[in-house]
Coordinates of C-alpha atoms in Angstrom, one line a residue:
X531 CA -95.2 40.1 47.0
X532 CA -94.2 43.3 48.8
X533 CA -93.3 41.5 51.7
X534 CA -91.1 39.3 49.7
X535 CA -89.2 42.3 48.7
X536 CA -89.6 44.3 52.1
X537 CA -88.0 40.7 53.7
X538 CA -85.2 41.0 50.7
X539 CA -83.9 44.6 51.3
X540 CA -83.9 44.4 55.0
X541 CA -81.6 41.0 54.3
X542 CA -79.2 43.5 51.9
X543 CA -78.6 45.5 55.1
X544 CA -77.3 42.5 57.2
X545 CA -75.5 40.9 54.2
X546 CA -73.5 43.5 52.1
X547 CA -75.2 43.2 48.4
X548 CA -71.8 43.8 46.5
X549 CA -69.4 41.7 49.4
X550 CA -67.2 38.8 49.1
X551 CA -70.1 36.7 51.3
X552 CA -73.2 38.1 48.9
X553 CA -73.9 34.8 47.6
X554 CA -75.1 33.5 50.7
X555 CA -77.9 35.8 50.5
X556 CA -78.5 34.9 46.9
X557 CA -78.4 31.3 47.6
X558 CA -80.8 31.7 50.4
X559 CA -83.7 34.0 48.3
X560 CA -83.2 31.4 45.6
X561 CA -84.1 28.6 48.5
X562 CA -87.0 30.1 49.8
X563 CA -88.0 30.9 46.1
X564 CA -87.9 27.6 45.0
X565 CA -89.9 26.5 48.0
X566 CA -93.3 28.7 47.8
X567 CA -93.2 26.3 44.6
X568 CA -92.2 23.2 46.2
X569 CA -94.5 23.2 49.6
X570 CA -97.8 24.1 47.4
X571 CA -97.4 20.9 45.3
X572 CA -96.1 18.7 47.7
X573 CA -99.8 19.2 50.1
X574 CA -101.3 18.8 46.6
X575 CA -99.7 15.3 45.8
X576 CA -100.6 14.6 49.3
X577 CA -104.0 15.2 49.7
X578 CA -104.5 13.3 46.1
X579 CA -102.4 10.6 47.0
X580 CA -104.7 10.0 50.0
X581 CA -108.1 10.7 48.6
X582 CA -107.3 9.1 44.9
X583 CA -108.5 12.4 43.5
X584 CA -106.5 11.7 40.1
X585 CA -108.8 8.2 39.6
X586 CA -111.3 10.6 39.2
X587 CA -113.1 11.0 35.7
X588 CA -113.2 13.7 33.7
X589 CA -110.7 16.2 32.0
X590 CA -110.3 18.6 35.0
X591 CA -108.3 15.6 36.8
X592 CA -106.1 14.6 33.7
X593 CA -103.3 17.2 34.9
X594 CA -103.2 15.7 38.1
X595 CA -102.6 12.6 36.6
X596 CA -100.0 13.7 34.8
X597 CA -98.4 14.8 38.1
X598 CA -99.0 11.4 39.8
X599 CA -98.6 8.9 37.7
X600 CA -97.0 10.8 34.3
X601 CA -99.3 10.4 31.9
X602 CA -103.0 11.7 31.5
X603 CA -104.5 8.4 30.3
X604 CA -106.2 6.4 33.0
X605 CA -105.2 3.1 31.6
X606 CA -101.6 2.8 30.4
X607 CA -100.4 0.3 28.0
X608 CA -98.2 -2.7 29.8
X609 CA -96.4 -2.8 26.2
X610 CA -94.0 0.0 25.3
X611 CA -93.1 1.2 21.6
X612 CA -89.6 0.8 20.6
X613 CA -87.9 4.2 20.4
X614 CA -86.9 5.1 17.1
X615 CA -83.0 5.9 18.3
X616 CA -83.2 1.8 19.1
X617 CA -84.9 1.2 15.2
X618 CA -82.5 3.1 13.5
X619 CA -79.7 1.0 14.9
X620 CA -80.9 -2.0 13.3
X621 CA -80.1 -0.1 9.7
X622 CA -76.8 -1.2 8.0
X623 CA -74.6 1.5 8.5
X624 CA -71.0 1.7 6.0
X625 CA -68.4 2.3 8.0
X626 CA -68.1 5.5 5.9
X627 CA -71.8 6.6 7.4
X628 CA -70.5 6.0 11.1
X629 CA -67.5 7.9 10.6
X630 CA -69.8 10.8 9.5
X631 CA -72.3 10.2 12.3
X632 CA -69.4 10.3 14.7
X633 CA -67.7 13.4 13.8
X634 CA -71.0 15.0 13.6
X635 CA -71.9 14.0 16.9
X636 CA -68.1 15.3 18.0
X637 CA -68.3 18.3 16.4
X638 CA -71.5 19.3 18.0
X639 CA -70.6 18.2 21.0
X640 CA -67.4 20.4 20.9
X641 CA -68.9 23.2 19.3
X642 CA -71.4 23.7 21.7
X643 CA -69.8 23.2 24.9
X644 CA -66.8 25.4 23.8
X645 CA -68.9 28.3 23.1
X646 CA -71.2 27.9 26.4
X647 CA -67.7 27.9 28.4
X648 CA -66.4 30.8 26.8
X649 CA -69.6 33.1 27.0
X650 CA -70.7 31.6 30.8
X651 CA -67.0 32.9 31.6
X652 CA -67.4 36.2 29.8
X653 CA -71.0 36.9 30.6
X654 CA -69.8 36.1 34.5
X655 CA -66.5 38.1 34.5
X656 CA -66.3 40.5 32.3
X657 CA -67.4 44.2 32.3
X658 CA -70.3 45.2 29.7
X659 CA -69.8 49.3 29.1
X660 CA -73.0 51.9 28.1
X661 CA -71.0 55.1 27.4
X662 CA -69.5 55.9 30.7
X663 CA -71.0 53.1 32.7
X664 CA -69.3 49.6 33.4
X665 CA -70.6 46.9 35.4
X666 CA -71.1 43.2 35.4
X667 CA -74.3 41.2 35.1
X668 CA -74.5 39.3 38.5
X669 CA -77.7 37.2 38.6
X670 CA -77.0 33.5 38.2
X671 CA -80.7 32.5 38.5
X672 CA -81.5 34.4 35.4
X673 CA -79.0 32.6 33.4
X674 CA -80.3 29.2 34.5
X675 CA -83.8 29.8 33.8
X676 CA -82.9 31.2 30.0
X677 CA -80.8 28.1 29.3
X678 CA -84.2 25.8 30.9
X679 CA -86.7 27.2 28.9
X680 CA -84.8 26.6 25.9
X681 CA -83.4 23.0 26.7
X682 CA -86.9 22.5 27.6
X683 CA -88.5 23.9 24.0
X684 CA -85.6 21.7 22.0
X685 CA -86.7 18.7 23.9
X686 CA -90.7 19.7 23.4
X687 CA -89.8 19.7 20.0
X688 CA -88.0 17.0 19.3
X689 CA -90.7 14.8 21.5
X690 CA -93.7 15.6 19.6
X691 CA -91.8 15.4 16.1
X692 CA -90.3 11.9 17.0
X693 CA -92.0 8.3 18.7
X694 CA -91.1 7.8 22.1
X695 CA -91.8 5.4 24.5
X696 CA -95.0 5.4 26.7
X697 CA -94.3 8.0 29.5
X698 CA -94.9 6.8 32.9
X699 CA -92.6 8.7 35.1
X700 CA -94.8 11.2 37.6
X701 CA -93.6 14.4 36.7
X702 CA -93.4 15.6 40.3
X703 CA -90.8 12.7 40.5
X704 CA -88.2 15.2 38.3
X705 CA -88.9 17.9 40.7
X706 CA -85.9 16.6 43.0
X707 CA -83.5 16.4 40.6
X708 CA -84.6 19.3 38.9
X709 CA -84.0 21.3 42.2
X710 CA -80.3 20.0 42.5
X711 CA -79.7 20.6 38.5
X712 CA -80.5 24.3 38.8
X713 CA -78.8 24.7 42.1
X714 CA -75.5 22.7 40.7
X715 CA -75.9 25.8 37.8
X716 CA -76.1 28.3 39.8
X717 CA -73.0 27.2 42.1
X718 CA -71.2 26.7 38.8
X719 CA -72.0 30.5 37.5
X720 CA -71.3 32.1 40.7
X721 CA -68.3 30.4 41.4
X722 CA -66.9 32.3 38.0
X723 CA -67.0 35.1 40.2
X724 CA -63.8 33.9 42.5
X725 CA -62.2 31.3 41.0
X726 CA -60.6 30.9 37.0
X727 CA -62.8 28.8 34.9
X728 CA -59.8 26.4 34.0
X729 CA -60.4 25.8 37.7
X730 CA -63.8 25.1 37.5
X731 CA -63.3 22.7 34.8
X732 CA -60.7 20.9 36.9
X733 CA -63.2 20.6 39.6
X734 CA -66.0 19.5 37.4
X735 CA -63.8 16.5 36.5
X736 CA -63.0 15.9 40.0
X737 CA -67.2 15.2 40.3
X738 CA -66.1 11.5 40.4
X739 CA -65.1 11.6 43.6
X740 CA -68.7 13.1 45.2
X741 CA -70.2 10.5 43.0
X742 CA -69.0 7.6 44.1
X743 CA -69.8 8.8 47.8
X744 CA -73.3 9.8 46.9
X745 CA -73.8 6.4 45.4
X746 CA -72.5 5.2 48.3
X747 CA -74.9 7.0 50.6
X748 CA -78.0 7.0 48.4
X749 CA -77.9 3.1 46.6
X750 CA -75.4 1.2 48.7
X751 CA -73.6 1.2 45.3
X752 CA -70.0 -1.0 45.5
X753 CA -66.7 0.2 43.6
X754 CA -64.1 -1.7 42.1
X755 CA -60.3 -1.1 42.9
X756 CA -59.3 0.9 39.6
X757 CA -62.5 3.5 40.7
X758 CA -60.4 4.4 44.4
X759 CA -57.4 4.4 42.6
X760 CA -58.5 6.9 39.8
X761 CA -60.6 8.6 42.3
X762 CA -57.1 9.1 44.7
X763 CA -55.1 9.9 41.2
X764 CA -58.0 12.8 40.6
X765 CA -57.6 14.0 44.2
X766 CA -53.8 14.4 43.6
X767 CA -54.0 15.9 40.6
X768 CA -56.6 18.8 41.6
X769 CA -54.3 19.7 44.4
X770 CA -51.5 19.7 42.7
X771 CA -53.5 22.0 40.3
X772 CA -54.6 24.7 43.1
X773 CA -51.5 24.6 44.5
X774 CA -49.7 25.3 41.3
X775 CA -52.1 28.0 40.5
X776 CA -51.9 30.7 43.1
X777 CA -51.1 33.2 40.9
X778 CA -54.1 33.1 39.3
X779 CA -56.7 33.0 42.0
X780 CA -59.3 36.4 42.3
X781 CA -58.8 38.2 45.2
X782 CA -58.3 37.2 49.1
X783 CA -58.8 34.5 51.4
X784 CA -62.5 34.6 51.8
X785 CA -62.9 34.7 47.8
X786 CA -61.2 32.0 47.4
X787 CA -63.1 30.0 50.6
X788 CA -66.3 31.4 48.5
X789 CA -65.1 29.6 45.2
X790 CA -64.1 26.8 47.6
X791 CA -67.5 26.5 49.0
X792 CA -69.3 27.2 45.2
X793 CA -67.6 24.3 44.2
X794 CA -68.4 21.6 46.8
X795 CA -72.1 22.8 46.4
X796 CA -71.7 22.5 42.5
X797 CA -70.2 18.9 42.8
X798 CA -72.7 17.5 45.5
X799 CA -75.8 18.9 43.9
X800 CA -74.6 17.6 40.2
X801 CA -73.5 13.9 41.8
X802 CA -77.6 14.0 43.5
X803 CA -78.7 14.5 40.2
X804 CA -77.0 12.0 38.6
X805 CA -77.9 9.3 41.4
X806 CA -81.5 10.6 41.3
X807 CA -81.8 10.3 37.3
X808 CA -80.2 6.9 37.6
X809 CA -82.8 5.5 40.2
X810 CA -85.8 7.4 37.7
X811 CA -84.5 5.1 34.5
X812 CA -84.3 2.2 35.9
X813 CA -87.6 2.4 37.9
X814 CA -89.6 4.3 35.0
X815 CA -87.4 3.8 32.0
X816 CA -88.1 7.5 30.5
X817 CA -86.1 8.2 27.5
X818 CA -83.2 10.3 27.8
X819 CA -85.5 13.0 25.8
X820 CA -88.1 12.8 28.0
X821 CA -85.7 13.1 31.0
X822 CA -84.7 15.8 29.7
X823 CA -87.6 17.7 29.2
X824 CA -89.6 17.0 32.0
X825 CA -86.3 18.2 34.3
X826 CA -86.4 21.4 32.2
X827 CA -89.8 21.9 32.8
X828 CA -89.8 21.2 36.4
X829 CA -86.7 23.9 36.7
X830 CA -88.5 26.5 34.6
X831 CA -91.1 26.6 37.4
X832 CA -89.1 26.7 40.1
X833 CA -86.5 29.7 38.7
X834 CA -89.3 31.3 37.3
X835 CA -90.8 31.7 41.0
X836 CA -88.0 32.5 42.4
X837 CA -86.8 35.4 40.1
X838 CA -90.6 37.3 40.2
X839 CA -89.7 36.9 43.8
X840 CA -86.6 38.5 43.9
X841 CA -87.0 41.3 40.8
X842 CA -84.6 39.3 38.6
X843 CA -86.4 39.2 35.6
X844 CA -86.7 43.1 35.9
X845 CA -83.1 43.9 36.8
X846 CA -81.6 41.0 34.1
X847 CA -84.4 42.6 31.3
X848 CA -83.1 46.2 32.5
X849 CA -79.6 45.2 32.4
X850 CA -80.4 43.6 28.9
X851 CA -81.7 46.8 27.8
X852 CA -78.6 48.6 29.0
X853 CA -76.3 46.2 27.2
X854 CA -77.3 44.5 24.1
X855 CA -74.8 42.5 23.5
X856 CA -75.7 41.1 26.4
X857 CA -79.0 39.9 24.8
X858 CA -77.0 38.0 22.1
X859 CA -74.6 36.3 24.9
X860 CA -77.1 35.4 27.0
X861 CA -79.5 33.5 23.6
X862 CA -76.0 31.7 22.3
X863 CA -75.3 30.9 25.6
X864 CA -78.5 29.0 26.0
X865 CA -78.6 27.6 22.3
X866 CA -75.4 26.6 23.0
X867 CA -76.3 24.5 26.1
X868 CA -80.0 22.9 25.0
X869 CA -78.6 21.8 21.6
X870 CA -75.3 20.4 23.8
X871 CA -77.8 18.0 25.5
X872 CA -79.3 17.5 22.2
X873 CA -76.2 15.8 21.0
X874 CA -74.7 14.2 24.5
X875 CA -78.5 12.2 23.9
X876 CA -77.4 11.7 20.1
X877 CA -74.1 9.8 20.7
X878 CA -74.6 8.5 23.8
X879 CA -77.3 6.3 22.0
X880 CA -75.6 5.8 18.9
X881 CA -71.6 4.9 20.2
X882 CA -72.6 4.5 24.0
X883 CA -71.4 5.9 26.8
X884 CA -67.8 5.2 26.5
X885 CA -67.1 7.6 23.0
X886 CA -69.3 10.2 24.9
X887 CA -66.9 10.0 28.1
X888 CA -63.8 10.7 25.5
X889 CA -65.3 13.3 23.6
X890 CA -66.1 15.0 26.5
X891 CA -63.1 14.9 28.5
X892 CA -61.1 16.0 25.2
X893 CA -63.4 18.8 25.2
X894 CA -62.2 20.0 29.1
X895 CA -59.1 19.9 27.8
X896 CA -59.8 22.4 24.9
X897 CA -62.0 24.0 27.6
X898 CA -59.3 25.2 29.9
X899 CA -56.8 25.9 27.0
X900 CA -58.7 28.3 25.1
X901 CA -60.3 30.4 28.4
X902 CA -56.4 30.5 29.0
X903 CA -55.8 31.9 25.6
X904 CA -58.7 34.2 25.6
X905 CA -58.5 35.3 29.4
X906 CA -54.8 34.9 29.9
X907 CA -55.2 33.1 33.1
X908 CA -51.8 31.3 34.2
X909 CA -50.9 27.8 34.7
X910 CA -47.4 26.9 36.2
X911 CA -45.6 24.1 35.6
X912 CA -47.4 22.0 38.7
X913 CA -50.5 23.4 37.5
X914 CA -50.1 21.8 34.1
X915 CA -48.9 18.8 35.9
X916 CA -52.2 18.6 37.8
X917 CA -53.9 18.9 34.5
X918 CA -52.2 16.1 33.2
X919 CA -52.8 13.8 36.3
X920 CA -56.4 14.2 36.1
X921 CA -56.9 13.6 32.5
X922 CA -54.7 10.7 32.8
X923 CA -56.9 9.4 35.2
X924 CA -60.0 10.0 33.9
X925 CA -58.5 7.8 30.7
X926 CA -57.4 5.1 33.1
X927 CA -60.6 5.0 33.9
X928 CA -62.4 4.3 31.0
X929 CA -59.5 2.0 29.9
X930 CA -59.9 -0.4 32.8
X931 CA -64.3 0.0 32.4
X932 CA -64.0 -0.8 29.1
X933 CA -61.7 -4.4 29.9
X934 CA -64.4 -4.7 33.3
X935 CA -67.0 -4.9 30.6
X936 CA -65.6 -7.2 28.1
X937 CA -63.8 -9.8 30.8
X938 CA -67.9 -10.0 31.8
X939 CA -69.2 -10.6 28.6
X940 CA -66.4 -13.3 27.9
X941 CA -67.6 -14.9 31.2
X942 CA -71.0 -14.8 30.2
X943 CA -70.4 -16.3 26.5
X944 CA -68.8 -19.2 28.7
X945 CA -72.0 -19.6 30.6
X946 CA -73.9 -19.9 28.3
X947 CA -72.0 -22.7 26.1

């Protein structure tokens, strides 16, 4: 351990620790962090892979089963039970009980995500005072692993008080994606520090684009024409964004290269994850619950690791004790995230993905216009234009989804008489 932090400050005197450029070290502590976690378990999963160590009997091998093969049982059943989210949509609903359902599921949605924008861009940027002394909190990791744990407990919770399919996904299988999730996270909070979070948001909507060419790369995946053309509308309408937004950028040239940079990492780690959790359903068929928990779980160990490796739980607790508002910033902050994915599971199963994609981009919308309310950042008149572009197209896109799907089912009602 004292080598870890002997090999940390002599790193601080190459990289200046408060410099434009100090996230490189960060991102590269947070790296090597991640693997003294990752290496360990990967010669593990070997050497049980090759010697069938977790077909042993006995309970000292069941957590290695778990690992392997995702469940502790030796024998798993070929029959799955129906989830309970599928059950309850054989109930006869009024149309009075689906309009409450819905703008439960909207308000939550909106609630939650509004307030983790507004205190991720306060707790990021803005100054917390003790008497005489100002200064900002600056560890990303620490934020990440607050909001896991707790995204990880709601889902613990809502597993073992609800009837879920058998589990068969190897829980070392969410270790990949788990990696990219917390490193798209961390991008995203230290990009706050040099670019505007209504630029962030733009760029988040923009993750189409890295997507499709992840899909690409990864699954071979093909695209219709209405996906290049929305894609190319989005492309447009960021640039038309950042160019009408000058004004409001943080500092020089290299912060702005460094928000630059933040945000390309944020976008391609977030479009792995996506690909990643796509090929895990459809070759494990988790529930989106269980997903979700054994991803939170897998990240708690990895940012866990990596800040008793780096001091960040003391500095974040000593900052915490400095500050306590801070305390109450950080808990909302991470209440407001876990119960977010709560309810993106909640409608997503009950009025698909479509109303989620809607509620969702009305919400980056509300996003960017309250942080410029609240943080009087500035939008010119081809920065609004940008705004509109993109949201345009992300409609556009749905719209012509949505027809995709229904000329198919018409074809296949055809078929079929």
């Amino acid at each position: 351990m004292e080598k870890v932090f002997i090999d940390n400050n002599a790193a601080k005197l190459i990289i200046d620790e408060n410099g434009e450029t100090s996230w490189i070290l960060r991102f590269i502590f947070t790296i090597l962090g991640y693997t003294t976690v990752f290496l360990p378990c990967y010669v593990l999963i070997h050497l049980s892979q090759r010697h069938n160590l977790h077909t042993l009997g006995g309970c000292q091998w069941r957590l290695l089963r778990l690992i392997l093969t995702g469940t502790t049982s030796e024998i798993v059943a070929e029959t799955d039970i129906t989830p309970t989210g599928r059950l309850s949509n054989t109930n006869v609903q009024t149309l009075y009980q689906k309009a409450l359902s819905l703008f439960y599921c909207c308000a939550g949605l909106q609630v939650s995500y509004l307030l983790w924008g507004i205190l991720q861009e306060k707790i990021m940027t803005r100054e917390y005072t003790d008497g005489d002394k100002i200064e900002r909190f600056t560890d990303s990791q620490f934020l990440v692993f607050v909001n896991r744990i707790l995204a990880f407990l709601f889902s613990g919770i809502y597993l073992l008080l609800t009837h879920q399919n058998v589990h068969r996904t190897p829980l070392y299988k969410y270790s990949f994606c788990s990696v990219s999730n917390t490193l798209s996270s961390w991008c995203q909070y230290e990009a706050l520090k040099f670019v505007s979070f209504p630029t962030q948001v733009l760029a988040k909507s923009a993750k189409v684009i890295p997507v499709m060419l992840m899909g690409k790369l990864v699954s071979r995946a093909q695209y219709k024409n209405y996906e290049y053309t929305t894609a190319v509308l989005i492309s447009v309408g960021m640039t038309a964004f950042l160019l009408g937004s000058g004004g409001d950028k943080k500092g020089n040239n290299v912060t702005t290269v460094s928000g630059a940079v933040l945000l390309c990492g944020y976008l391609i780690f977030d479009s792995f994850t996506a690909n990643w959790q796509s090929a895990l359903f459809k070759e494990h068929k988790p529930s989106s619950i269980q997903m979700m928990c054994g991803v939170n779980l897998m990240s708690c160990l990895f940012t866990s690791a990596s800040l008793i490796q780096q001091g960040g739980f003391f500095y974040s607790l000593s900052f915490a004790a400095r500050h306590p508002i801070f305390i109450m910033d950080c808990l909302l902050t991470a209440i407001s995230s876990a119960s977010g994915q709560l309810f993106i599971f909640a409608t997503i199963s009950k009025f698909g993905p479509v109303v989620f994609t809607i509620i969702m981009t009305v919400r980056q919308g509300l996003s960017i216009l309250l942080s410029c309310l609240l943080y009087q950042h500035h939008l010119s008149h081809m920065g609004i234009l940008g705004v509109f572009i993109v949201f345009l197209a992300i409609f556009l896109r749905m719209y012509y989804a949505q027809q995709h799907r229904k000329r198919k089912w018409e074809r296949e009602d055809t078929i079929c008489y």
